[in-house]
Amino acid sequence: MKRSIVRCATGATTRREALKKLGSLGLISFAPALLSGCGSDDISRVRPSGYRSLSVDASSAAGTIRSLQGVNGPPVPAFLGSANIPPNAGPSFLVANPVLNLLGLDLTAAYKKMGVDIVRTHDIDADGTSDIDGAGINRIFLDWNADPLNPASYNFGPTDRVISGIIQASERVSFNFGRSDLSMVGLHNSAAPPDDFEKYAAIAKQVVLHYNEGWANGFNYGIQYWEIWNEADLIPFWSGTPEQY
C-alpha cells in the first residue's frame, strides 16, 4: 500500500501562534482542518513553493519509527478547576488568552489514550509554574536574595503537582530551566539573563535534587532531560548575547 503525503513547511512562528490561538479556543483537535491552508495530501493540486512529496510503502518494514508523541503542556494543571485561571487574565481571557487548559481539567486519561510519552515544562500556564524566577506567582524561587540551600526558599507546590501529573500520565519529563511567556496576562516578560549565573545554577541544582534525589521532601523521578532556556534566539525569552547563553 502506498500513500502520498505532503508536508507543510510553513514558518514555525506562524504555526506556533496559530496553534496557541486554537488551543485557547478549545479547538486544538480541529487544527488539521482549520489549518488546511497549510497543505493537502492531494498531490494533483498545485502546491505552494516549499512543499515536498513523500511516498511511503507501508508494506515494507525498514526499522522502528521514533516516537514523536511528546507535547508541550501538562495533563494536570497546577490547580484544578477555576483556580487554574490566572487572576489577572482580564475580562476577555476566554477569547484572547492562549493559556493551556483554562478550565483546569485533569487530562490524564486523554494523554494516555493519545500515547503521549514525554511532556515539556514550558509555558505551562500564565502563573509561571516550573519557572525558577521571573514574574509568575507560581515561580519556584520566590526571592532572589534567599539562600539556595534552604528548602524554605522554594515554592515547589504548584510545580510538584504538574510534574506528578506528567509522571502518572506519560512517565517522562523534559524540564525547562527558563521563563514562561506571561504577556498573555499583561505581565512584563523579563528576557534579561539571570543576574548571577552561579546562583542560578545553584538553584537549578537543588531543583534537580528535589525531583531526582528527594531533597526538600522531594521525589526520585529520575528525570533525564533538562533543557537550558527556551528559544534563546528570540527577544521575548533572551535578550543577552550568544556568548552569555
PDB file of C-alpha atoms in Angstrom:
ATOM      1  CA  MET A   1       0.000   0.000   0.000  1.00  0.00           C
ATOM      2  CA  LYS A   2       1.412   3.351  -0.986  1.00  0.00           C
ATOM      3  CA  ARG A   3       0.205   6.755   0.013  1.00  0.00           C
ATOM      4  CA  SER A   4       1.452  10.172  -0.943  1.00  0.00           C
ATOM      5  CA  ILE A   5       1.941  12.596   1.920  1.00  0.00           C
ATOM      6  CA  VAL A   6       2.516  16.324   1.654  1.00  0.00           C
ATOM      7  CA  ARG A   7       4.286  18.050   4.495  1.00  0.00           C
ATOM      8  CA  CYS A   8       3.714  21.712   5.275  1.00  0.00           C
ATOM      9  CA  ALA A   9       6.789  23.917   5.566  1.00  0.00           C
ATOM     10  CA  THR A  10       5.085  26.985   6.974  1.00  0.00           C
ATOM     11  CA  GLY A  11       7.235  29.158   9.269  1.00  0.00           C
ATOM     12  CA  ALA A  12       7.484  27.839  12.822  1.00  0.00           C
ATOM     13  CA  THR A  13       6.452  31.141  14.372  1.00  0.00           C
ATOM     14  CA  THR A  14       3.259  31.276  12.314  1.00  0.00           C
ATOM     15  CA  ARG A  15       2.315  27.703  13.207  1.00  0.00           C
ATOM     16  CA  ARG A  16       3.083  28.275  16.873  1.00  0.00           C
ATOM     17  CA  GLU A  17       0.888  31.321  17.144  1.00  0.00           C
ATOM     18  CA  ALA A  18      -1.913  29.651  15.205  1.00  0.00           C
ATOM     19  CA  LEU A  19      -1.876  26.572  17.412  1.00  0.00           C
ATOM     20  CA  LYS A  20      -1.778  28.694  20.558  1.00  0.00           C
ATOM     21  CA  LYS A  21      -4.859  30.533  19.377  1.00  0.00           C
ATOM     22  CA  LEU A  22      -6.657  27.287  18.518  1.00  0.00           C
ATOM     23  CA  GLY A  23      -5.765  25.907  21.940  1.00  0.00           C
ATOM     24  CA  SER A  24      -7.170  28.953  23.699  1.00  0.00           C
ATOM     25  CA  LEU A  25     -10.455  28.455  21.882  1.00  0.00           C
ATOM     26  CA  GLY A  26     -10.635  24.766  22.723  1.00  0.00           C
ATOM     27  CA  LEU A  27     -10.298  23.899  19.021  1.00  0.00           C
ATOM     28  CA  ILE A  28      -6.925  22.205  19.053  1.00  0.00           C
ATOM     29  CA  SER A  29      -8.472  18.886  17.961  1.00  0.00           C
ATOM     30  CA  PHE A  30      -9.719  20.594  14.809  1.00  0.00           C
ATOM     31  CA  ALA A  31      -6.319  22.093  13.988  1.00  0.00           C
ATOM     32  CA  PRO A  32      -5.728  19.952  10.864  1.00  0.00           C
ATOM     33  CA  ALA A  33      -8.974  21.129   9.303  1.00  0.00           C
ATOM     34  CA  LEU A  34      -8.644  24.733  10.373  1.00  0.00           C
ATOM     35  CA  LEU A  35      -5.066  24.868   9.150  1.00  0.00           C
ATOM     36  CA  SER A  36      -5.958  23.316   5.799  1.00  0.00           C
ATOM     37  CA  GLY A  37      -4.235  26.223   4.066  1.00  0.00           C
ATOM     38  CA  CYS A  38      -1.054  24.559   5.270  1.00  0.00           C
ATOM     39  CA  GLY A  39      -1.375  21.976   2.509  1.00  0.00           C
ATOM     40  CA  SER A  40      -3.214  18.912   1.234  1.00  0.00           C
ATOM     41  CA  ASP A  41      -2.497  15.246   0.590  1.00  0.00           C
ATOM     42  CA  ASP A  42      -3.913  15.656  -2.897  1.00  0.00           C
ATOM     43  CA  ILE A  43      -0.715  15.888  -4.959  1.00  0.00           C
ATOM     44  CA  SER A  44      -2.704  16.556  -8.123  1.00  0.00           C
ATOM     45  CA  ARG A  45      -3.211  20.114  -6.906  1.00  0.00           C
ATOM     46  CA  VAL A  46      -0.634  22.813  -7.454  1.00  0.00           C
ATOM     47  CA  ARG A  47       1.447  23.082  -4.301  1.00  0.00           C
ATOM     48  CA  PRO A  48       2.957  26.307  -2.976  1.00  0.00           C
ATOM     49  CA  SER A  49       6.719  26.614  -3.005  1.00  0.00           C
ATOM     50  CA  GLY A  50       8.377  24.848  -0.095  1.00  0.00           C
ATOM     51  CA  TYR A  51       6.210  21.720  -0.056  1.00  0.00           C
ATOM     52  CA  ARG A  52       7.518  18.285  -0.838  1.00  0.00           C
ATOM     53  CA  SER A  53       6.029  14.848  -1.534  1.00  0.00           C
ATOM     54  CA  LEU A  54       6.952  11.672   0.312  1.00  0.00           C
ATOM     55  CA  SER A  55       5.980   8.227  -0.923  1.00  0.00           C
ATOM     56  CA  VAL A  56       5.594   5.718   1.930  1.00  0.00           C
ATOM     57  CA  ASP A  57       5.468   1.973   1.277  1.00  0.00           C
ATOM     58  CA  ALA A  58       3.686   0.678   4.385  1.00  0.00           C
ATOM     59  CA  SER A  59       4.174  -2.954   3.318  1.00  0.00           C
ATOM     60  CA  SER A  60       7.941  -2.756   3.769  1.00  0.00           C
ATOM     61  CA  ALA A  61       9.463  -2.565   7.254  1.00  0.00           C
ATOM     62  CA  ALA A  62      12.794  -0.746   7.385  1.00  0.00           C
ATOM     63  CA  GLY A  63      13.137  -0.071  11.105  1.00  0.00           C
ATOM     64  CA  THR A  64      11.344   1.469  14.057  1.00  0.00           C
ATOM     65  CA  ILE A  65       9.977   4.994  13.800  1.00  0.00           C
ATOM     66  CA  ARG A  66      10.962   7.067  16.800  1.00  0.00           C
ATOM     67  CA  SER A  67       8.013   8.210  18.854  1.00  0.00           C
ATOM     68  CA  LEU A  68       7.060  11.824  18.211  1.00  0.00           C
ATOM     69  CA  GLN A  69       4.198  11.850  20.698  1.00  0.00           C
ATOM     70  CA  GLY A  70       5.720  14.397  23.033  1.00  0.00           C
ATOM     71  CA  VAL A  71       3.830  17.580  23.847  1.00  0.00           C
ATOM     72  CA  ASN A  72       4.334  20.976  25.451  1.00  0.00           C
ATOM     73  CA  GLY A  73       1.729  21.274  28.206  1.00  0.00           C
ATOM     74  CA  PRO A  74       0.947  19.066  31.211  1.00  0.00           C
ATOM     75  CA  PRO A  75      -2.013  16.697  31.629  1.00  0.00           C
ATOM     76  CA  VAL A  76      -2.727  18.017  35.123  1.00  0.00           C
ATOM     77  CA  PRO A  77      -2.604  21.783  35.766  1.00  0.00           C
ATOM     78  CA  ALA A  78      -1.095  23.410  38.832  1.00  0.00           C
ATOM     79  CA  PHE A  79      -4.623  23.872  40.182  1.00  0.00           C
ATOM     80  CA  LEU A  80      -7.768  22.004  39.191  1.00  0.00           C
ATOM     81  CA  GLY A  81     -10.912  23.834  38.154  1.00  0.00           C
ATOM     82  CA  SER A  82     -11.373  27.592  38.146  1.00  0.00           C
ATOM     83  CA  ALA A  83      -8.398  28.052  40.484  1.00  0.00           C
ATOM     84  CA  ASN A  84      -6.200  27.468  37.417  1.00  0.00           C
ATOM     85  CA  ILE A  85      -7.475  30.664  35.757  1.00  0.00           C
ATOM     86  CA  PRO A  86      -4.882  33.426  36.202  1.00  0.00           C
ATOM     87  CA  PRO A  87      -6.264  36.144  38.495  1.00  0.00           C
ATOM     88  CA  ASN A  88      -5.065  38.905  36.163  1.00  0.00           C
ATOM     89  CA  ALA A  89      -6.322  37.382  32.923  1.00  0.00           C
ATOM     90  CA  GLY A  90      -8.818  40.186  32.287  1.00  0.00           C
ATOM     91  CA  PRO A  91     -12.438  40.030  31.103  1.00  0.00           C
ATOM     92  CA  SER A  92     -11.686  38.682  27.626  1.00  0.00           C
ATOM     93  CA  PHE A  93      -9.284  35.898  28.534  1.00  0.00           C
ATOM     94  CA  LEU A  94     -11.534  33.109  27.216  1.00  0.00           C
ATOM     95  CA  VAL A  95     -11.078  34.513  23.707  1.00  0.00           C
ATOM     96  CA  ALA A  96      -7.675  36.160  23.773  1.00  0.00           C
ATOM     97  CA  ASN A  97      -5.651  34.172  26.315  1.00  0.00           C
ATOM     98  CA  PRO A  98      -3.648  31.262  24.851  1.00  0.00           C
ATOM     99  CA  VAL A  99      -3.091  29.633  28.260  1.00  0.00           C
ATOM    100  CA  LEU A 100      -3.383  25.858  28.057  1.00  0.00           C
ATOM    101  CA  ASN A 101      -6.287  24.202  29.894  1.00  0.00           C
ATOM    102  CA  LEU A 102      -8.090  27.273  31.153  1.00  0.00           C
ATOM    103  CA  LEU A 103     -10.837  25.143  32.725  1.00  0.00           C
ATOM    104  CA  GLY A 104      -8.290  23.342  34.892  1.00  0.00           C
ATOM    105  CA  LEU A 105      -9.261  19.853  33.705  1.00  0.00           C
ATOM    106  CA  ASP A 106      -7.424  16.649  34.583  1.00  0.00           C
ATOM    107  CA  LEU A 107      -6.488  15.373  31.115  1.00  0.00           C
ATOM    108  CA  THR A 108      -4.593  12.259  32.257  1.00  0.00           C
ATOM    109  CA  ALA A 109      -6.959   9.817  30.540  1.00  0.00           C
ATOM    110  CA  ALA A 110      -6.779  11.742  27.265  1.00  0.00           C
ATOM    111  CA  TYR A 111      -2.966  11.862  27.353  1.00  0.00           C
ATOM    112  CA  LYS A 112      -2.792   8.107  27.934  1.00  0.00           C
ATOM    113  CA  LYS A 113      -5.254   7.476  25.119  1.00  0.00           C
ATOM    114  CA  MET A 114      -3.159   9.600  22.763  1.00  0.00           C
ATOM    115  CA  GLY A 115       0.002   7.773  23.784  1.00  0.00           C
ATOM    116  CA  VAL A 116       1.859  10.878  24.945  1.00  0.00           C
ATOM    117  CA  ASP A 117       5.202   9.673  26.276  1.00  0.00           C
ATOM    118  CA  ILE A 118       7.074  12.855  27.208  1.00  0.00           C
ATOM    119  CA  VAL A 119       5.923  16.319  28.309  1.00  0.00           C
ATOM    120  CA  ARG A 120       7.973  19.522  28.237  1.00  0.00           C
ATOM    121  CA  THR A 121       7.607  22.093  31.008  1.00  0.00           C
ATOM    122  CA  HIS A 122       7.487  25.477  29.321  1.00  0.00           C
ATOM    123  CA  ASP A 123       4.615  27.976  29.198  1.00  0.00           C
ATOM    124  CA  ILE A 124       2.700  25.613  31.476  1.00  0.00           C
ATOM    125  CA  ASP A 125       0.336  28.398  32.455  1.00  0.00           C
ATOM    126  CA  ALA A 126       0.232  32.163  32.922  1.00  0.00           C
ATOM    127  CA  ASP A 127       1.377  31.888  36.532  1.00  0.00           C
ATOM    128  CA  GLY A 128       4.987  30.863  35.883  1.00  0.00           C
ATOM    129  CA  THR A 129       4.653  27.293  37.144  1.00  0.00           C
ATOM    130  CA  SER A 130       8.015  25.459  36.805  1.00  0.00           C
ATOM    131  CA  ASP A 131       9.910  28.738  36.198  1.00  0.00           C
ATOM    132  CA  ILE A 132      12.844  29.290  38.534  1.00  0.00           C
ATOM    133  CA  ASP A 133      12.432  33.062  38.564  1.00  0.00           C
ATOM    134  CA  GLY A 134      10.528  35.764  36.714  1.00  0.00           C
ATOM    135  CA  ALA A 135       7.189  37.462  37.388  1.00  0.00           C
ATOM    136  CA  GLY A 136       4.945  34.412  37.735  1.00  0.00           C
ATOM    137  CA  ILE A 137       3.308  33.902  41.127  1.00  0.00           C
ATOM    138  CA  ASN A 138       3.978  30.156  40.943  1.00  0.00           C
ATOM    139  CA  ARG A 139       7.706  30.508  40.242  1.00  0.00           C
ATOM    140  CA  ILE A 140       9.874  28.119  42.210  1.00  0.00           C
ATOM    141  CA  PHE A 141      12.371  30.563  43.743  1.00  0.00           C
ATOM    142  CA  LEU A 142      10.319  33.487  45.028  1.00  0.00           C
ATOM    143  CA  ASP A 143      13.033  35.735  46.495  1.00  0.00           C
ATOM    144  CA  TRP A 144      16.261  36.077  44.542  1.00  0.00           C
ATOM    145  CA  ASN A 145      18.053  37.134  47.732  1.00  0.00           C
ATOM    146  CA  ALA A 146      17.128  33.924  49.560  1.00  0.00           C
ATOM    147  CA  ASP A 147      19.510  31.052  50.355  1.00  0.00           C
ATOM    148  CA  PRO A 148      19.541  28.384  47.584  1.00  0.00           C
ATOM    149  CA  LEU A 149      20.419  25.701  50.143  1.00  0.00           C
ATOM    150  CA  ASN A 150      17.443  26.442  52.389  1.00  0.00           C
ATOM    151  CA  PRO A 151      14.338  24.381  51.484  1.00  0.00           C
ATOM    152  CA  ALA A 152      12.194  27.220  52.815  1.00  0.00           C
ATOM    153  CA  SER A 153      13.386  29.394  49.901  1.00  0.00           C
ATOM    154  CA  TYR A 154      11.470  27.260  47.403  1.00  0.00           C
ATOM    155  CA  ASN A 155       7.845  27.240  46.264  1.00  0.00           C
ATOM    156  CA  PHE A 156       7.635  23.696  44.924  1.00  0.00           C
ATOM    157  CA  GLY A 157       3.909  23.068  45.442  1.00  0.00           C
ATOM    158  CA  PRO A 158       2.422  24.099  42.053  1.00  0.00           C
ATOM    159  CA  THR A 159       5.274  22.568  40.056  1.00  0.00           C
ATOM    160  CA  ASP A 160       5.149  19.366  42.137  1.00  0.00           C
ATOM    161  CA  ARG A 161       1.528  18.870  41.120  1.00  0.00           C
ATOM    162  CA  VAL A 162       2.346  19.381  37.454  1.00  0.00           C
ATOM    163  CA  ILE A 163       5.376  17.069  37.460  1.00  0.00           C
ATOM    164  CA  SER A 164       3.480  14.374  39.359  1.00  0.00           C
ATOM    165  CA  GLY A 165       0.708  14.549  36.766  1.00  0.00           C
ATOM    166  CA  ILE A 166       3.208  14.176  33.919  1.00  0.00           C
ATOM    167  CA  ILE A 167       4.828  11.158  35.570  1.00  0.00           C
ATOM    168  CA  GLN A 168       1.452   9.484  36.092  1.00  0.00           C
ATOM    169  CA  ALA A 169       0.283  10.126  32.534  1.00  0.00           C
ATOM    170  CA  SER A 170       3.391   9.822  30.383  1.00  0.00           C
ATOM    171  CA  GLU A 171       6.286   8.796  32.633  1.00  0.00           C
ATOM    172  CA  ARG A 172       8.884  11.127  31.110  1.00  0.00           C
ATOM    173  CA  VAL A 173       9.549  14.829  31.730  1.00  0.00           C
ATOM    174  CA  SER A 174      11.549  17.366  29.765  1.00  0.00           C
ATOM    175  CA  PHE A 175      12.193  20.055  32.382  1.00  0.00           C
ATOM    176  CA  ASN A 176      12.891  23.547  31.071  1.00  0.00           C
ATOM    177  CA  PHE A 177      15.018  25.993  33.043  1.00  0.00           C
ATOM    178  CA  GLY A 178      13.835  29.339  31.759  1.00  0.00           C
ATOM    179  CA  ARG A 179      10.947  31.786  31.933  1.00  0.00           C
ATOM    180  CA  SER A 180       7.461  31.411  30.545  1.00  0.00           C
ATOM    181  CA  ASP A 181       5.726  33.919  28.299  1.00  0.00           C
ATOM    182  CA  LEU A 182       3.397  35.807  30.648  1.00  0.00           C
ATOM    183  CA  SER A 183       2.474  38.590  28.245  1.00  0.00           C
ATOM    184  CA  MET A 184      -0.920  36.994  27.657  1.00  0.00           C
ATOM    185  CA  VAL A 185      -1.970  38.176  31.104  1.00  0.00           C
ATOM    186  CA  GLY A 186      -0.315  41.565  30.884  1.00  0.00           C
ATOM    187  CA  LEU A 187       2.796  40.686  32.892  1.00  0.00           C
ATOM    188  CA  HIS A 188       6.163  42.032  31.807  1.00  0.00           C
ATOM    189  CA  ASN A 189       8.408  39.435  30.240  1.00  0.00           C
ATOM    190  CA  SER A 190      11.955  39.633  31.534  1.00  0.00           C
ATOM    191  CA  ALA A 191      14.212  38.460  28.736  1.00  0.00           C
ATOM    192  CA  ALA A 192      17.374  39.548  30.531  1.00  0.00           C
ATOM    193  CA  PRO A 193      19.836  36.828  31.556  1.00  0.00           C
ATOM    194  CA  PRO A 194      19.905  35.920  35.261  1.00  0.00           C
ATOM    195  CA  ASP A 195      21.736  38.458  37.404  1.00  0.00           C
ATOM    196  CA  ASP A 196      24.036  35.785  38.816  1.00  0.00           C
ATOM    197  CA  PHE A 197      24.775  32.696  36.689  1.00  0.00           C
ATOM    198  CA  GLU A 198      26.394  30.814  39.572  1.00  0.00           C
ATOM    199  CA  LYS A 199      23.420  31.361  41.850  1.00  0.00           C
ATOM    200  CA  TYR A 200      21.004  30.390  39.101  1.00  0.00           C
ATOM    201  CA  ALA A 201      22.984  27.182  38.587  1.00  0.00           C
ATOM    202  CA  ALA A 202      22.947  26.505  42.328  1.00  0.00           C
ATOM    203  CA  ILE A 203      19.154  26.878  42.385  1.00  0.00           C
ATOM    204  CA  ALA A 204      18.794  24.646  39.331  1.00  0.00           C
ATOM    205  CA  LYS A 205      20.920  22.018  41.054  1.00  0.00           C
ATOM    206  CA  GLN A 206      18.590  21.969  44.068  1.00  0.00           C
ATOM    207  CA  VAL A 207      15.579  21.681  41.755  1.00  0.00           C
ATOM    208  CA  VAL A 208      17.175  18.614  40.149  1.00  0.00           C
ATOM    209  CA  LEU A 209      17.900  17.176  43.600  1.00  0.00           C
ATOM    210  CA  HIS A 210      14.301  17.840  44.649  1.00  0.00           C
ATOM    211  CA  TYR A 211      12.844  15.823  41.785  1.00  0.00           C
ATOM    212  CA  ASN A 212      15.511  13.125  41.471  1.00  0.00           C
ATOM    213  CA  GLU A 213      17.099  12.731  44.907  1.00  0.00           C
ATOM    214  CA  GLY A 214      14.296  13.545  47.350  1.00  0.00           C
ATOM    215  CA  TRP A 215      15.743  16.851  48.559  1.00  0.00           C
ATOM    216  CA  ALA A 216      13.297  19.130  50.434  1.00  0.00           C
ATOM    217  CA  ASN A 217      10.601  16.456  50.786  1.00  0.00           C
ATOM    218  CA  GLY A 218      11.054  15.709  47.114  1.00  0.00           C
ATOM    219  CA  PHE A 219      10.932  12.734  44.792  1.00  0.00           C
ATOM    220  CA  ASN A 220      13.000  10.124  42.989  1.00  0.00           C
ATOM    221  CA  TYR A 221      11.593  10.500  39.492  1.00  0.00           C
ATOM    222  CA  GLY A 222      14.863  10.005  37.641  1.00  0.00           C
ATOM    223  CA  ILE A 223      14.183  12.858  35.192  1.00  0.00           C
ATOM    224  CA  GLN A 224      16.807  12.679  32.439  1.00  0.00           C
ATOM    225  CA  TYR A 225      16.034  15.684  30.237  1.00  0.00           C
ATOM    226  CA  TRP A 226      16.916  19.174  31.496  1.00  0.00           C
ATOM    227  CA  GLU A 227      16.654  21.991  28.977  1.00  0.00           C
ATOM    228  CA  ILE A 228      18.564  25.264  29.379  1.00  0.00           C
ATOM    229  CA  TRP A 229      16.172  28.070  28.435  1.00  0.00           C
ATOM    230  CA  ASN A 230      13.536  28.337  25.743  1.00  0.00           C
ATOM    231  CA  GLU A 231      14.157  29.869  22.324  1.00  0.00           C
ATOM    232  CA  ALA A 232      17.277  31.733  23.337  1.00  0.00           C
ATOM    233  CA  ASP A 233      17.386  33.220  19.835  1.00  0.00           C
ATOM    234  CA  LEU A 234      14.192  35.226  20.461  1.00  0.00           C
ATOM    235  CA  ILE A 235      13.907  38.521  22.350  1.00  0.00           C
ATOM    236  CA  PRO A 236      10.781  37.538  24.307  1.00  0.00           C
ATOM    237  CA  PHE A 237      12.897  34.969  26.138  1.00  0.00           C
ATOM    238  CA  TRP A 238      16.554  36.019  25.889  1.00  0.00           C
ATOM    239  CA  SER A 239      17.945  39.491  25.279  1.00  0.00           C
ATOM    240  CA  GLY A 240      21.520  38.626  26.180  1.00  0.00           C
ATOM    241  CA  THR A 241      24.342  37.725  23.817  1.00  0.00           C
ATOM    242  CA  PRO A 242      25.045  34.266  22.372  1.00  0.00           C
ATOM    243  CA  GLU A 243      28.235  34.278  24.441  1.00  0.00           C
ATOM    244  CA  GLN A 244      26.238  34.813  27.636  1.00  0.00           C
ATOM    245  CA  TYR A 245      23.933  31.965  26.727  1.00  0.00           C
TER     246      TYR A 245
END
